[in-house]
Every structure is written in C-alpha cells, then in structure tokens.
Amino acid sequence: MNDNMRNRGRSAIYLMAGFYLVYMAYQVFKNRADSSGGELIAVMAGAAAFLLIGGGMMGFAFYMFYKNGKEMQRALEEQKKKQEGLSDPEEEEESGKA
C-alpha cells in the first residue's frame, strides 16, 4: 500500500471519528435535562469538548484530503512532464541539427 492510499484512509478515519464525536456531543446535549447542578456543568463541558475535538478532527481530515489531492495532482503533472521529456530529446536533437 503506498503513502497516498494510507493518507487517504487515515483522513477518512479522522472524518468518521470527528463526525461521531459531534454526534455524541449532540446526544449528550439533547439529554441534558436528565442532569442537574454540578452534573449539568460536567455534562455541558463534556458536550463542548466533544464538539470542539470532533469539529477539529473533521477540519483536519478535510485539510488532509485537500493536501493529498494537491500532492497527487503535482505527481501526475511531474509524471506527464517526464513522459514528455523522454520524447522531447529526440525532437531537441533534430532542432539542434538545424
């Protein structure tokens, strides 16, 4: 498995984990009525932490997808230039003779 596929898989896992944490924050916030006093503060702090961490993970996953896509595009362009470069020396020799 090459680095490109490994990075794409890792980004997908970050995205899924972030989505799950945001979902858990929603579930905890939705059930806040069952808590009172100090427990309510802890529940709200936990929900906020889940939301922030989950959102951060999702943002990082999208950044990694973007970065990986740019690297793939750059690699394809370099490969295309190499292929053109292999055929160009023959043309350069002909233009150099003239």
Short mmCIF file of C-alpha atoms in Angstrom, two decimals:
data_model
loop_
_atom_site.label_atom_id
_atom_site.label_comp_id
_atom_site.label_asym_id
_atom_site.label_seq_id
_atom_site.Cartn_x
_atom_site.Cartn_y
_atom_site.Cartn_z
CA MET A 1 0.00 0.00 0.00
CA ASN A 2 1.53 3.32 -0.99
CA ASP A 3 1.62 6.51 1.09
CA ASN A 4 -1.15 8.10 -0.94
CA MET A 5 -3.65 5.37 -0.13
CA ARG A 6 -2.54 5.28 3.51
CA ASN A 7 -3.08 9.04 3.84
CA ARG A 8 -6.50 8.84 2.22
CA GLY A 9 -7.53 6.05 4.59
CA ARG A 10 -6.24 7.93 7.61
CA SER A 11 -8.15 11.04 6.53
CA ALA A 12 -11.35 9.03 6.16
CA ILE A 13 -10.93 7.61 9.66
CA TYR A 14 -10.37 11.11 11.10
CA LEU A 15 -13.51 12.29 9.32
CA MET A 16 -15.62 9.43 10.65
CA ALA A 17 -14.26 9.81 14.19
CA GLY A 18 -14.90 13.56 14.11
CA PHE A 19 -18.43 13.04 12.88
CA TYR A 20 -19.01 10.52 15.66
CA LEU A 21 -17.75 12.94 18.32
CA VAL A 22 -20.00 15.71 17.00
CA TYR A 23 -22.92 13.26 17.05
CA MET A 24 -22.08 12.28 20.63
CA ALA A 25 -21.97 15.96 21.62
CA TYR A 26 -25.46 16.37 20.17
CA GLN A 27 -26.74 13.32 22.05
CA VAL A 28 -25.23 14.49 25.35
CA PHE A 29 -26.63 17.99 24.86
CA LYS A 30 -30.05 16.61 23.94
CA ASN A 31 -30.17 14.59 27.19
CA ARG A 32 -29.01 17.45 29.42
CA ALA A 33 -32.45 17.70 31.06
CA ASP A 34 -31.69 14.47 32.95
CA SER A 35 -28.87 16.22 34.83
CA SER A 36 -28.85 18.99 37.43
CA GLY A 37 -26.40 21.01 39.47
CA GLY A 38 -22.75 20.10 39.20
CA GLU A 39 -23.55 17.15 36.99
CA LEU A 40 -25.12 19.50 34.43
CA ILE A 41 -21.95 21.57 34.28
CA ALA A 42 -19.85 18.43 33.72
CA VAL A 43 -22.25 17.20 31.03
CA MET A 44 -22.15 20.56 29.22
CA ALA A 45 -18.36 20.68 29.47
CA GLY A 46 -18.16 17.16 28.03
CA ALA A 47 -20.51 18.06 25.19
CA ALA A 48 -18.46 21.17 24.41
CA ALA A 49 -15.24 19.14 24.43
CA PHE A 50 -16.75 16.51 22.11
CA LEU A 51 -17.96 19.24 19.78
CA LEU A 52 -14.61 21.05 19.64
CA ILE A 53 -12.50 17.94 19.27
CA GLY A 54 -14.87 16.40 16.71
CA GLY A 55 -15.01 19.61 14.69
CA GLY A 56 -11.23 19.86 14.79
CA MET A 57 -10.83 16.29 13.59
CA MET A 58 -13.26 16.87 10.74
CA GLY A 59 -11.47 20.07 9.73
CA PHE A 60 -8.11 18.30 9.84
CA ALA A 61 -9.50 15.45 7.73
CA PHE A 62 -10.71 17.87 5.05
CA TYR A 63 -7.32 19.61 5.11
CA MET A 64 -5.57 16.25 4.66
CA PHE A 65 -7.90 15.35 1.76
CA TYR A 66 -7.08 18.70 0.13
CA LYS A 67 -3.34 18.35 0.73
CA ASN A 68 -3.32 14.76 -0.55
CA GLY A 69 -5.23 15.81 -3.67
CA LYS A 70 -2.72 18.57 -4.39
CA GLU A 71 0.17 16.11 -3.99
CA MET A 72 -1.50 13.64 -6.35
CA GLN A 73 -2.05 16.40 -8.90
CA ARG A 74 1.57 17.54 -8.63
CA ALA A 75 2.82 13.95 -9.02
CA LEU A 76 0.67 13.44 -12.12
CA GLU A 77 2.00 16.67 -13.63
CA GLU A 78 5.59 15.61 -12.92
CA GLN A 79 4.93 12.20 -14.46
CA LYS A 80 3.44 13.86 -17.52
CA LYS A 81 6.48 16.15 -17.81
CA LYS A 82 8.80 13.14 -17.55
CA GLN A 83 6.91 11.34 -20.31
CA GLU A 84 7.07 14.44 -22.48
CA GLY A 85 10.73 14.86 -21.56
CA LEU A 86 11.51 11.35 -22.81
CA SER A 87 10.09 12.14 -26.21
CA ASP A 88 11.47 15.69 -26.33
CA PRO A 89 15.22 14.84 -26.53
CA GLU A 90 14.66 13.32 -29.95
CA GLU A 91 12.94 16.48 -31.06
CA GLU A 92 15.67 18.60 -29.46
CA GLU A 93 18.37 16.71 -31.36
CA GLU A 94 16.57 17.33 -34.63
CA SER A 95 16.07 21.02 -33.85
CA GLY A 96 19.71 21.26 -32.68
CA LYS A 97 20.99 19.99 -36.04
CA ALA A 98 19.16 22.64 -37.99
#
